[in-house]
Backbone as XML, in Angstrom:
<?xml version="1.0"?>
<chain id="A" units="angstrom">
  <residue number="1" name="UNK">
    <atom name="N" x="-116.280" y="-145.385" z="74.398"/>
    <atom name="CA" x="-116.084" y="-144.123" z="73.727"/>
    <atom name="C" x="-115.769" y="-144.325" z="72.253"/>
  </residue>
  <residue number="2" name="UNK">
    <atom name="N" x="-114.718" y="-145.092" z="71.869"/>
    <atom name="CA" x="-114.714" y="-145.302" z="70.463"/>
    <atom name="C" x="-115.896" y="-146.083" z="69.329"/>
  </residue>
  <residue number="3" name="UNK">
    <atom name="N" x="-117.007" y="-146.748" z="70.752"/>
    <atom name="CA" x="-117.976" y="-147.126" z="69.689"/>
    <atom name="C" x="-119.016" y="-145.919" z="69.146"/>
  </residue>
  <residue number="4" name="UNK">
    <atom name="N" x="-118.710" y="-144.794" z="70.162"/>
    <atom name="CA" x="-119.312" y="-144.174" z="70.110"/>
    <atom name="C" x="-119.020" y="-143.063" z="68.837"/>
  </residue>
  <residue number="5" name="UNK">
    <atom name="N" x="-117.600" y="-142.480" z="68.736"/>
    <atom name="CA" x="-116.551" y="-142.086" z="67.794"/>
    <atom name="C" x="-117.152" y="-143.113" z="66.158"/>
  </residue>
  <residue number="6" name="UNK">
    <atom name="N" x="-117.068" y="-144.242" z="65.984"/>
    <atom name="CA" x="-117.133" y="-145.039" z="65.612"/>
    <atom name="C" x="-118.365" y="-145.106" z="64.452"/>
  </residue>
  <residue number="7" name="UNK">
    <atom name="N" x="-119.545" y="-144.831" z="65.510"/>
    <atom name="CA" x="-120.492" y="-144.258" z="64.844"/>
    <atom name="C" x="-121.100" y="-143.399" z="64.503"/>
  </residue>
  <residue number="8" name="UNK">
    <atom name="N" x="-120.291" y="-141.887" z="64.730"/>
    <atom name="CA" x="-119.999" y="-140.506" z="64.726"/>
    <atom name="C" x="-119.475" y="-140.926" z="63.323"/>
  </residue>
  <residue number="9" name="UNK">
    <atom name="N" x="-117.915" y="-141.493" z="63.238"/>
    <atom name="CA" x="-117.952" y="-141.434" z="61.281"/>
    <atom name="C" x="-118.281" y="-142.160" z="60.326"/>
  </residue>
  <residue number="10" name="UNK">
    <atom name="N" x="-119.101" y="-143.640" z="60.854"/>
    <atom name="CA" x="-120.181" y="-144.178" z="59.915"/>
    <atom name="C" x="-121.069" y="-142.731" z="59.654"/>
  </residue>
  <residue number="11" name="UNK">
    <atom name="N" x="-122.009" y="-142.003" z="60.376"/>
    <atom name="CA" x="-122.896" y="-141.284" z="59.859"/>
    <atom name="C" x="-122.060" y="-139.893" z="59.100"/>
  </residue>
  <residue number="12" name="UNK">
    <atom name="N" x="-121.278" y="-139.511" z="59.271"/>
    <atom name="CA" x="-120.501" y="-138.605" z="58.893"/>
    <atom name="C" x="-119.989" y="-138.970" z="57.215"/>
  </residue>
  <residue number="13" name="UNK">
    <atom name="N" x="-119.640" y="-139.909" z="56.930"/>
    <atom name="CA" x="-119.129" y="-140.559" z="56.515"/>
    <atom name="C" x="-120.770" y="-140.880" z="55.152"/>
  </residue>
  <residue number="14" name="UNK">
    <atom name="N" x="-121.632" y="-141.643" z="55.962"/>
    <atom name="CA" x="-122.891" y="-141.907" z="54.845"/>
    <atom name="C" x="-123.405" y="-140.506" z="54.774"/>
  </residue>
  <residue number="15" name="UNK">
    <atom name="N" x="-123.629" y="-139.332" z="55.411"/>
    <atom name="CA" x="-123.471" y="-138.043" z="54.803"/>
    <atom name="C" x="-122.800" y="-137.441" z="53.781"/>
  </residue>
  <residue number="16" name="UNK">
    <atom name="N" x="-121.927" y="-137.899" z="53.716"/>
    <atom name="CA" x="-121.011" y="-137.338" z="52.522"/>
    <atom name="C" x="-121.276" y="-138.143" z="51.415"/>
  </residue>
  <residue number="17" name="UNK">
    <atom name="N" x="-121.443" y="-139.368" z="51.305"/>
    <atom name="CA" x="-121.587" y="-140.328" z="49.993"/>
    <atom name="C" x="-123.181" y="-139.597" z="49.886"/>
  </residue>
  <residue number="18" name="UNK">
    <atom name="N" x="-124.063" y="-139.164" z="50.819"/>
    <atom name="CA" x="-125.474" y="-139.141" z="49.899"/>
    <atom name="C" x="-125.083" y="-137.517" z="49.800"/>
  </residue>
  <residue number="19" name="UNK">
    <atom name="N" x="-124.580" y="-136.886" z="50.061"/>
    <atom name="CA" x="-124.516" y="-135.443" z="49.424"/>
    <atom name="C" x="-123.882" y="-135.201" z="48.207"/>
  </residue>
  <residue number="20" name="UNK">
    <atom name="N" x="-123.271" y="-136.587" z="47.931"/>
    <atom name="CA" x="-122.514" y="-136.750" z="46.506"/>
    <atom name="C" x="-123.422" y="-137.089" z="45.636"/>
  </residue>
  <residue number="21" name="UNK">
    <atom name="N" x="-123.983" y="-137.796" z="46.087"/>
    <atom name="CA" x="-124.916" y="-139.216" z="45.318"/>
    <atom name="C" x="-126.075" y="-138.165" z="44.895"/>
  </residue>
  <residue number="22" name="UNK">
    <atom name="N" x="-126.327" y="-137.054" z="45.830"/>
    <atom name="CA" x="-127.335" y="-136.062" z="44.930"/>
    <atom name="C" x="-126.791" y="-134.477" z="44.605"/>
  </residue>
  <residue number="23" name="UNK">
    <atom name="N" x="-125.670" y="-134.268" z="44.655"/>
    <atom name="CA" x="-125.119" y="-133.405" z="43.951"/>
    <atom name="C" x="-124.402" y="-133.458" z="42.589"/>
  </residue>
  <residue number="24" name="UNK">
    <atom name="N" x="-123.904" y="-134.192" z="42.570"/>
    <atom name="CA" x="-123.803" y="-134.489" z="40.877"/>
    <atom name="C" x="-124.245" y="-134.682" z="40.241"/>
  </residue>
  <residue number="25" name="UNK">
    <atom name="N" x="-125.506" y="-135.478" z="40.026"/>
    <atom name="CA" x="-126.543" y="-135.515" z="39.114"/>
    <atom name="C" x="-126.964" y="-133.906" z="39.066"/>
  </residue>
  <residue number="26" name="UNK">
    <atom name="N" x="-127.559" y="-133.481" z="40.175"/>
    <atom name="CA" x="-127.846" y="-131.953" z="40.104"/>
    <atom name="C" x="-127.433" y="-131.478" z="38.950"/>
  </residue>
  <residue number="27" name="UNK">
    <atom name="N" x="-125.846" y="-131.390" z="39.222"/>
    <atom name="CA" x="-124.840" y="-130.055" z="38.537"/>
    <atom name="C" x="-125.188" y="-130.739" z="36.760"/>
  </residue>
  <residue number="28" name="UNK">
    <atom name="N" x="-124.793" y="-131.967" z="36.884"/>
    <atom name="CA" x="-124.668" y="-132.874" z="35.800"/>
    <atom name="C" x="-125.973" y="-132.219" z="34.676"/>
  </residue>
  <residue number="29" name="UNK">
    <atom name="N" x="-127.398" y="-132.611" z="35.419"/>
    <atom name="CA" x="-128.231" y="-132.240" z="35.146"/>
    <atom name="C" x="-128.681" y="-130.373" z="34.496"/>
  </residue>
  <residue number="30" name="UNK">
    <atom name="N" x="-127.673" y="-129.614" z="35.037"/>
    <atom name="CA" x="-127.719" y="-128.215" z="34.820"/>
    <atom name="C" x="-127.305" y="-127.883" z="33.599"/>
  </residue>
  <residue number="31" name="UNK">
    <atom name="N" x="-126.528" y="-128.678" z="33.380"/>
    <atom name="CA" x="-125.361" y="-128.617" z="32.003"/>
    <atom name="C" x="-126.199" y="-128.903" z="31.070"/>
  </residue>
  <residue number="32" name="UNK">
    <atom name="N" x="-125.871" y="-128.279" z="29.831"/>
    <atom name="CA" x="-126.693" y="-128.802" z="28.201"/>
    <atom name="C" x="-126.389" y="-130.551" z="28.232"/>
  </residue>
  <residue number="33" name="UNK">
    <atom name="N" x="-126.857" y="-131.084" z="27.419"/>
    <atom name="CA" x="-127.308" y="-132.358" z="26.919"/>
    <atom name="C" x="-125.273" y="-132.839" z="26.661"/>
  </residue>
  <residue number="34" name="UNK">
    <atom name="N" x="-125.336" y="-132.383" z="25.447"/>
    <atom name="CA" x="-124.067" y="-132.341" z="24.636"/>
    <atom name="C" x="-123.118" y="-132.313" z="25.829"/>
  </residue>
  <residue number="35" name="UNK">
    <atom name="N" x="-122.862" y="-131.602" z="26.766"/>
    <atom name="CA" x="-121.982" y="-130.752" z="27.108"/>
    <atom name="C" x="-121.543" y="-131.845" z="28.787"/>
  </residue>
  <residue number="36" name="UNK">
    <atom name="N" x="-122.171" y="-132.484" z="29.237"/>
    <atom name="CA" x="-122.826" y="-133.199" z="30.326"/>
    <atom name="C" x="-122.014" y="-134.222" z="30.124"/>
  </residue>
  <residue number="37" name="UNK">
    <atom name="N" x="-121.870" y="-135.165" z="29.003"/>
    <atom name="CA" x="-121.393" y="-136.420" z="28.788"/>
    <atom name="C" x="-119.676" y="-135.984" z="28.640"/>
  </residue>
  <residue number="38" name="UNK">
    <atom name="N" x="-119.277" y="-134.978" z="27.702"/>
    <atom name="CA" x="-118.235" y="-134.624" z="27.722"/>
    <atom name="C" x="-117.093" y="-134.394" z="29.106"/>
  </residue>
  <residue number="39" name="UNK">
    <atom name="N" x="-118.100" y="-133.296" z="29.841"/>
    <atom name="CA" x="-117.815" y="-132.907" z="32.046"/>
    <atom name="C" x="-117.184" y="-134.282" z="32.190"/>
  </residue>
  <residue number="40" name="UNK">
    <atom name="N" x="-118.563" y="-135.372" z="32.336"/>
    <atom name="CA" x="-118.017" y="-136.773" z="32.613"/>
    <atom name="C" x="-117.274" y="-137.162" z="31.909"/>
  </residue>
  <residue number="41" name="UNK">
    <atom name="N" x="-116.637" y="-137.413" z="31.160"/>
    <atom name="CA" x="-116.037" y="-138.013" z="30.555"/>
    <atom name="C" x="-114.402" y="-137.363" z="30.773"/>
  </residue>
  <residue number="42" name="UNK">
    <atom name="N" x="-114.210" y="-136.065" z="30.923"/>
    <atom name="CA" x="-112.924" y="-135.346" z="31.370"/>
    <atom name="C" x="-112.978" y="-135.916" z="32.479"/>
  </residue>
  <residue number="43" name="UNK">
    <atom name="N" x="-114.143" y="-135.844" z="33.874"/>
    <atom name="CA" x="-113.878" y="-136.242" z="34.970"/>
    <atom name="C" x="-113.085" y="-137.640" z="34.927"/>
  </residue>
  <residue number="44" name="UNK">
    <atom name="N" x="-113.959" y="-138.579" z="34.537"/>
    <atom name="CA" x="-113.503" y="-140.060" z="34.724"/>
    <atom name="C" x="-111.816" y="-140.212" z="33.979"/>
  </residue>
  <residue number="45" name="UNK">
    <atom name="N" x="-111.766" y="-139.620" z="33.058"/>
    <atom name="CA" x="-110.755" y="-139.871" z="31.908"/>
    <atom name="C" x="-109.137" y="-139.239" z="32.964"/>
  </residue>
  <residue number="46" name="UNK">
    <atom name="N" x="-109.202" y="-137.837" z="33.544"/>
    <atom name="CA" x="-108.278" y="-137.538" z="34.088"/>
    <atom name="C" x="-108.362" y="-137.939" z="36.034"/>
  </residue>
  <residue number="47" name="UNK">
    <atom name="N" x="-109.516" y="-138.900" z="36.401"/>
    <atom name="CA" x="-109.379" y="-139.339" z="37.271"/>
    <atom name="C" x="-108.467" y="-140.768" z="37.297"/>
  </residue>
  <residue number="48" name="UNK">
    <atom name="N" x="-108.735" y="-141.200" z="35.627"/>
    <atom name="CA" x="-108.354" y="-142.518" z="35.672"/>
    <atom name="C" x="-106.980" y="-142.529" z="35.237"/>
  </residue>
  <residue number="49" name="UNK">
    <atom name="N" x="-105.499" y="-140.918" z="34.567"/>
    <atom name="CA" x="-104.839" y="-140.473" z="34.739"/>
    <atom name="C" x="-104.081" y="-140.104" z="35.969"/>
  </residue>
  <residue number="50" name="UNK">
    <atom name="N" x="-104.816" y="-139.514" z="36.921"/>
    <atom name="CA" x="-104.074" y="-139.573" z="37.745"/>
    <atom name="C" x="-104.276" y="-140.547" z="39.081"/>
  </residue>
  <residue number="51" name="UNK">
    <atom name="N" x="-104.574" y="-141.654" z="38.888"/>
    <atom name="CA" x="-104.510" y="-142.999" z="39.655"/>
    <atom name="C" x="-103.303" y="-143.751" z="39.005"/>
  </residue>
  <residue number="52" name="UNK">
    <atom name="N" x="-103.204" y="-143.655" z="37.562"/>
    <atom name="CA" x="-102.215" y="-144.559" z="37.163"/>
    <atom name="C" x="-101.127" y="-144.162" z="36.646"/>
  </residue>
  <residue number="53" name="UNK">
    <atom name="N" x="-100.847" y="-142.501" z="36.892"/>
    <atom name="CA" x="-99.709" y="-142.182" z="36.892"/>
    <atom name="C" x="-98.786" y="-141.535" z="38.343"/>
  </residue>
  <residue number="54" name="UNK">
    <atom name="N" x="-97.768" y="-142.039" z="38.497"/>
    <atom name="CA" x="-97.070" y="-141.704" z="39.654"/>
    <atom name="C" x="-96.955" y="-140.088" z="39.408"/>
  </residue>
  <residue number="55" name="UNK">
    <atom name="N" x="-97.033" y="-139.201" z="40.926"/>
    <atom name="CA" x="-96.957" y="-137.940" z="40.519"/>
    <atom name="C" x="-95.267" y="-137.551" z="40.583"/>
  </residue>
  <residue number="56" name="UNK">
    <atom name="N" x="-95.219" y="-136.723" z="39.605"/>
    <atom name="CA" x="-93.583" y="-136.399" z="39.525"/>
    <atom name="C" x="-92.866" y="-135.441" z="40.462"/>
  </residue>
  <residue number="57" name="UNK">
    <atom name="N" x="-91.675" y="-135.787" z="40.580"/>
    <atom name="CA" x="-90.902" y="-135.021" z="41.637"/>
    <atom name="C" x="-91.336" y="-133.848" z="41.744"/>
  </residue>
  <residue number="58" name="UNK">
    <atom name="N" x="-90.769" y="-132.818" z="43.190"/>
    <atom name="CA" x="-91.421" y="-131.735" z="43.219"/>
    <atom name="C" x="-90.322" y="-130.783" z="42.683"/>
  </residue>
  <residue number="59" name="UNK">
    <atom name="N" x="-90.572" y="-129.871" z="42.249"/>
    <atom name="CA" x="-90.205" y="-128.830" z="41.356"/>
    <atom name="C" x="-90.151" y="-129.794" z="39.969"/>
  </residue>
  <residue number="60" name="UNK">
    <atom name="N" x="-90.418" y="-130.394" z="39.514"/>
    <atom name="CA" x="-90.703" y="-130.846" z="38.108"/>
    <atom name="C" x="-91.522" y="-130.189" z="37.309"/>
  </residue>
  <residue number="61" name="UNK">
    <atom name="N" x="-91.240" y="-129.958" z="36.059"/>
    <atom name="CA" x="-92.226" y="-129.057" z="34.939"/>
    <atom name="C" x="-93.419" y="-129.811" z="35.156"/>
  </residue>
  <residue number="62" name="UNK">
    <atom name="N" x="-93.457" y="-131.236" z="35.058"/>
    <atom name="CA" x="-94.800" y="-131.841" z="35.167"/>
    <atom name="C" x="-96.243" y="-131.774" z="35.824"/>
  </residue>
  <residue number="63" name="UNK">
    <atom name="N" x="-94.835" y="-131.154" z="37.572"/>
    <atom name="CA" x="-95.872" y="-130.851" z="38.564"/>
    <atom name="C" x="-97.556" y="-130.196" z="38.168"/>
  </residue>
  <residue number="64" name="UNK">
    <atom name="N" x="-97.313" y="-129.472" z="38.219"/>
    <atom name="CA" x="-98.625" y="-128.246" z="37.535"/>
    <atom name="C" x="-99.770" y="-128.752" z="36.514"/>
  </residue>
  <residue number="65" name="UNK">
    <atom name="N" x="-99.007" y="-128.969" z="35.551"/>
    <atom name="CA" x="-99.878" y="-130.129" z="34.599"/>
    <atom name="C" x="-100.901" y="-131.433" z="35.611"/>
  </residue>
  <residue number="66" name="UNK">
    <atom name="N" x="-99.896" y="-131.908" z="36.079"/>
    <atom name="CA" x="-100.006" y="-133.429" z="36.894"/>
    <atom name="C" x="-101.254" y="-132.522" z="38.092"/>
  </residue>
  <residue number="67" name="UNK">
    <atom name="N" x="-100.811" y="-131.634" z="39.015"/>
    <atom name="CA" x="-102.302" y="-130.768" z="39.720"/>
    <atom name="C" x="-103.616" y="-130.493" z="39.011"/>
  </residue>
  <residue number="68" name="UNK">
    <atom name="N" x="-103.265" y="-130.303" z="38.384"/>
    <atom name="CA" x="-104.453" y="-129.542" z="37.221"/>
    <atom name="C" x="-105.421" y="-131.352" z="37.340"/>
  </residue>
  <residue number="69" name="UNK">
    <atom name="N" x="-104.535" y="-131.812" z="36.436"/>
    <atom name="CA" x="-105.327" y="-133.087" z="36.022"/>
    <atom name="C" x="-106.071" y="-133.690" z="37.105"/>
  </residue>
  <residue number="70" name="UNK">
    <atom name="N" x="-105.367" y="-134.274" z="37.896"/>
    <atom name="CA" x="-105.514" y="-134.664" z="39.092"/>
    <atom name="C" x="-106.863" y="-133.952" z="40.278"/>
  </residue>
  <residue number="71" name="UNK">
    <atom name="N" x="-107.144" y="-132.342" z="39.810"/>
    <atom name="CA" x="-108.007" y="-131.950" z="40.488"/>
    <atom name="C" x="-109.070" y="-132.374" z="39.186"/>
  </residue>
  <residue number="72" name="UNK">
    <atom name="N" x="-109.154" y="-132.160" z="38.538"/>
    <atom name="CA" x="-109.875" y="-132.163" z="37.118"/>
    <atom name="C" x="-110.782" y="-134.009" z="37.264"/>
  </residue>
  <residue number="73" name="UNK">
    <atom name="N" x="-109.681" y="-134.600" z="38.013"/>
    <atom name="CA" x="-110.373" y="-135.929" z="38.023"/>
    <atom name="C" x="-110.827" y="-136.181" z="39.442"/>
  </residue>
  <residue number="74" name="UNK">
    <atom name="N" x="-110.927" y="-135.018" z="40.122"/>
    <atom name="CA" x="-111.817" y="-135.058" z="41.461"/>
    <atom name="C" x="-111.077" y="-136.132" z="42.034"/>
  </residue>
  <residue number="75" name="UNK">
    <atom name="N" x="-109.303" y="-135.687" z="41.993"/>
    <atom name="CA" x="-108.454" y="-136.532" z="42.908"/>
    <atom name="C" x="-108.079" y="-135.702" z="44.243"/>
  </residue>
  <residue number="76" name="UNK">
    <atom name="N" x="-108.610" y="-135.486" z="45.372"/>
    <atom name="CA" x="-107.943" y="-134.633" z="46.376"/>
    <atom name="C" x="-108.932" y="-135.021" z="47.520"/>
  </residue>
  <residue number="77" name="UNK">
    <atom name="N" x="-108.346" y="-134.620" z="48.874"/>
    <atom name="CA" x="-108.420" y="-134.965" z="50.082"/>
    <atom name="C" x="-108.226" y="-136.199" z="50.085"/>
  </residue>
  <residue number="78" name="UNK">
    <atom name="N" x="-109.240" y="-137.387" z="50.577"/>
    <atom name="CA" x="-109.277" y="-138.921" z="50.884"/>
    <atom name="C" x="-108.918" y="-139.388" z="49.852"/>
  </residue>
  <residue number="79" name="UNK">
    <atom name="N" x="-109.374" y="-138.741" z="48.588"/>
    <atom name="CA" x="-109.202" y="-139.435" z="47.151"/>
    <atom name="C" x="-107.784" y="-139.074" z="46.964"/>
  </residue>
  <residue number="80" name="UNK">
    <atom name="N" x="-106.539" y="-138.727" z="47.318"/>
    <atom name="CA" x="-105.618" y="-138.231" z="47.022"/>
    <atom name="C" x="-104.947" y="-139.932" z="46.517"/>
  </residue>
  <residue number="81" name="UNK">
    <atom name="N" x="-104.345" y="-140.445" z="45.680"/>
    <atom name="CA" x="-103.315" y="-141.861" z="45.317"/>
    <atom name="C" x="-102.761" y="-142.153" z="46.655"/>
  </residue>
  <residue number="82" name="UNK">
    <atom name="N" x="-102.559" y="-142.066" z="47.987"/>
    <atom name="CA" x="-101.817" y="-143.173" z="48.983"/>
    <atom name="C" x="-102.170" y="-144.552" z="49.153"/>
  </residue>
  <residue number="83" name="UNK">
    <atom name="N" x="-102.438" y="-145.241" z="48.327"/>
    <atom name="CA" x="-103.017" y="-146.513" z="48.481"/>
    <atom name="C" x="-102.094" y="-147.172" z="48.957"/>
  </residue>
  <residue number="84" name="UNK">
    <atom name="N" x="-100.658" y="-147.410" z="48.274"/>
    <atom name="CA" x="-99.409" y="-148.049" z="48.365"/>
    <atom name="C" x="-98.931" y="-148.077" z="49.662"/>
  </residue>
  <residue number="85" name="UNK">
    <atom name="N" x="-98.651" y="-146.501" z="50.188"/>
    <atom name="CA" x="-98.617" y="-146.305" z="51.237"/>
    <atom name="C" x="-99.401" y="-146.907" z="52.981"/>
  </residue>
  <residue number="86" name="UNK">
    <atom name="N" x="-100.405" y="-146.497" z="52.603"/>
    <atom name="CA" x="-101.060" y="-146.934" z="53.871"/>
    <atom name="C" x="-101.423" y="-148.904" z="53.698"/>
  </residue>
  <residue number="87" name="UNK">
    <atom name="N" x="-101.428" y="-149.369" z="52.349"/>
    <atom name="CA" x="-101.205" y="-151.063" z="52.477"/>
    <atom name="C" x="-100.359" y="-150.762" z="53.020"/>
  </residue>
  <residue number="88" name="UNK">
    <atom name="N" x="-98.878" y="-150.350" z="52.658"/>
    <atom name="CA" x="-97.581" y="-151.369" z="53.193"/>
    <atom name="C" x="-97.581" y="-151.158" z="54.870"/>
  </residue>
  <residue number="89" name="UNK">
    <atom name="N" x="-98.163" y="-149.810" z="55.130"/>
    <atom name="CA" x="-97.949" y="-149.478" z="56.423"/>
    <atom name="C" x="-99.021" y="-150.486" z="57.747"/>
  </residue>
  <residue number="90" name="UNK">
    <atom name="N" x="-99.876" y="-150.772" z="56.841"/>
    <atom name="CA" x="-101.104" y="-151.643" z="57.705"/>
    <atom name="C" x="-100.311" y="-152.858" z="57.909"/>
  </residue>
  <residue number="91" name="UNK">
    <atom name="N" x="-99.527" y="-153.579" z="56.910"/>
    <atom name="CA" x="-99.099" y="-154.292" z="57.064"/>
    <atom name="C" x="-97.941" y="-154.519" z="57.641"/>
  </residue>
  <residue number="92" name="UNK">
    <atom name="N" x="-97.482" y="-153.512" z="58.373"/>
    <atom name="CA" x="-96.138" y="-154.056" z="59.604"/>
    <atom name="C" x="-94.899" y="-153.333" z="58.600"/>
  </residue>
  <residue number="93" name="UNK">
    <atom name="N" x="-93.788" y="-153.536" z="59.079"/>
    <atom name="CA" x="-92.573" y="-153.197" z="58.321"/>
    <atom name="C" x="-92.218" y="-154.131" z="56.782"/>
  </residue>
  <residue number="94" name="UNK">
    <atom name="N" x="-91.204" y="-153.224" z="56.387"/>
    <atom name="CA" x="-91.515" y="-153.668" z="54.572"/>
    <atom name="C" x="-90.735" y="-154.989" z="54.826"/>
  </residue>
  <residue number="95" name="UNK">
    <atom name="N" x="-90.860" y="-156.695" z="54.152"/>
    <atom name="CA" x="-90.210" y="-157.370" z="54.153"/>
    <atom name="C" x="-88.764" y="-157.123" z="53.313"/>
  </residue>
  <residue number="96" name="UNK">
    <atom name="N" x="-87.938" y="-157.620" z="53.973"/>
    <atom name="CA" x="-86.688" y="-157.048" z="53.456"/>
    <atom name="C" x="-86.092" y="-158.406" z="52.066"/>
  </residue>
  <residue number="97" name="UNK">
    <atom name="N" x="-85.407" y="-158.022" z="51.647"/>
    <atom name="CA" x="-85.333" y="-158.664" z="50.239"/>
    <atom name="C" x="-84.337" y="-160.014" z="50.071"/>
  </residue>
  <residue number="98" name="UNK">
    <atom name="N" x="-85.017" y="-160.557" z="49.828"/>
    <atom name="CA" x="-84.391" y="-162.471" z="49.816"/>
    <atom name="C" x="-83.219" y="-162.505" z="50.128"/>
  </residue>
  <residue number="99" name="UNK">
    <atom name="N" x="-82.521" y="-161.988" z="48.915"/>
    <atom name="CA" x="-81.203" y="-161.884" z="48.746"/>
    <atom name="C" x="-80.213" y="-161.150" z="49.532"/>
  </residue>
  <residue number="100" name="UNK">
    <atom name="N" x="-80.615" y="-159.945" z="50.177"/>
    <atom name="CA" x="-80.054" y="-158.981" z="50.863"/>
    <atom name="C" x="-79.820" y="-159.897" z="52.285"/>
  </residue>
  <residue number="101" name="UNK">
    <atom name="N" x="-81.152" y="-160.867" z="52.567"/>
    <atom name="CA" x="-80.880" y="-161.421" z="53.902"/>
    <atom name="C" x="-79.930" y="-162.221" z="54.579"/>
  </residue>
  <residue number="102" name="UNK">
    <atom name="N" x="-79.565" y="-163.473" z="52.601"/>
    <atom name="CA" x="-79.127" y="-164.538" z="52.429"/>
    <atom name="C" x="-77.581" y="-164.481" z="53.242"/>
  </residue>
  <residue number="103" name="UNK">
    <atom name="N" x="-77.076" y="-164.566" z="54.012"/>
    <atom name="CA" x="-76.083" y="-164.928" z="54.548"/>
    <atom name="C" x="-75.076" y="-165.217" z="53.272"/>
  </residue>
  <residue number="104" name="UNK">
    <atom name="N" x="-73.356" y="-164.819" z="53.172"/>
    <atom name="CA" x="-72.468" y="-164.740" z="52.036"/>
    <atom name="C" x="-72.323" y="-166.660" z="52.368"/>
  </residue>
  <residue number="105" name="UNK">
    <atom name="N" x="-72.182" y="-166.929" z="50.900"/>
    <atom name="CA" x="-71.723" y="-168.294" z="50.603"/>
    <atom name="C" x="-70.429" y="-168.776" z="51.270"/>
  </residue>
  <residue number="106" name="UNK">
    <atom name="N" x="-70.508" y="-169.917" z="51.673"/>
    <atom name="CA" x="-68.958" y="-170.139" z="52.491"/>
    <atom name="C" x="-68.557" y="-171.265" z="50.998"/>
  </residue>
  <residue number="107" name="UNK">
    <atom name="N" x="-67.339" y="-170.995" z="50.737"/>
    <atom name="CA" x="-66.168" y="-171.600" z="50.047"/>
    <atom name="C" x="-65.272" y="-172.545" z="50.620"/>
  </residue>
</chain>
């Protein structure tokens, strides 16, 4: 059953990359000359903003700003920043810290 699942979201999955792969050029393509390179260039510029900025606490003035951008760089659903997250979690519980472990010095 799961090979079956399995290859339910391989094709699901290469559906979505080729509905990308020819919808943006599309839209891209619709846009004036001038106007086209700029789109891209907000896209990539506030995609590459909100990957490398941590998003700020909630109720923070920032919040809103930090959404905006963040959708602006076609950051949401799968693309949302949990990278950190789901590594540490693949990888078992967090190792706990050298020092914290070290047994107190005997005198």
């Amino acid at each position: 059953m799961t090979d079956r699942t399995d290859k339910k979201t391989a094709l699901v999955t290469t559906s979505k990359i080729g509905g990308i792969a020819v919808f943006v050029p599309l839209v891209l393509s619709a846009i004036p000359e001038p106007w086209s390179t700029i789109v891209a260039s907000v896209i990539i510029v506030c995609g590459g903003v909100a990957a490398a900025v941590p998003p700020p606490a909630q109720g923070s003035k920032w919040m809103i700003p930090y959404k905006i951008i963040s959708f602006a760089g076609i950051n949401f659903g799968w693309a949302i920043n949990h990278i950190s997250g789901r590594v540490n979690a693949s990888q078992g519980p967090v190792a706990q810290d050298a020092s914290k472990s070290k047994p107190p010095a005997s005198t």
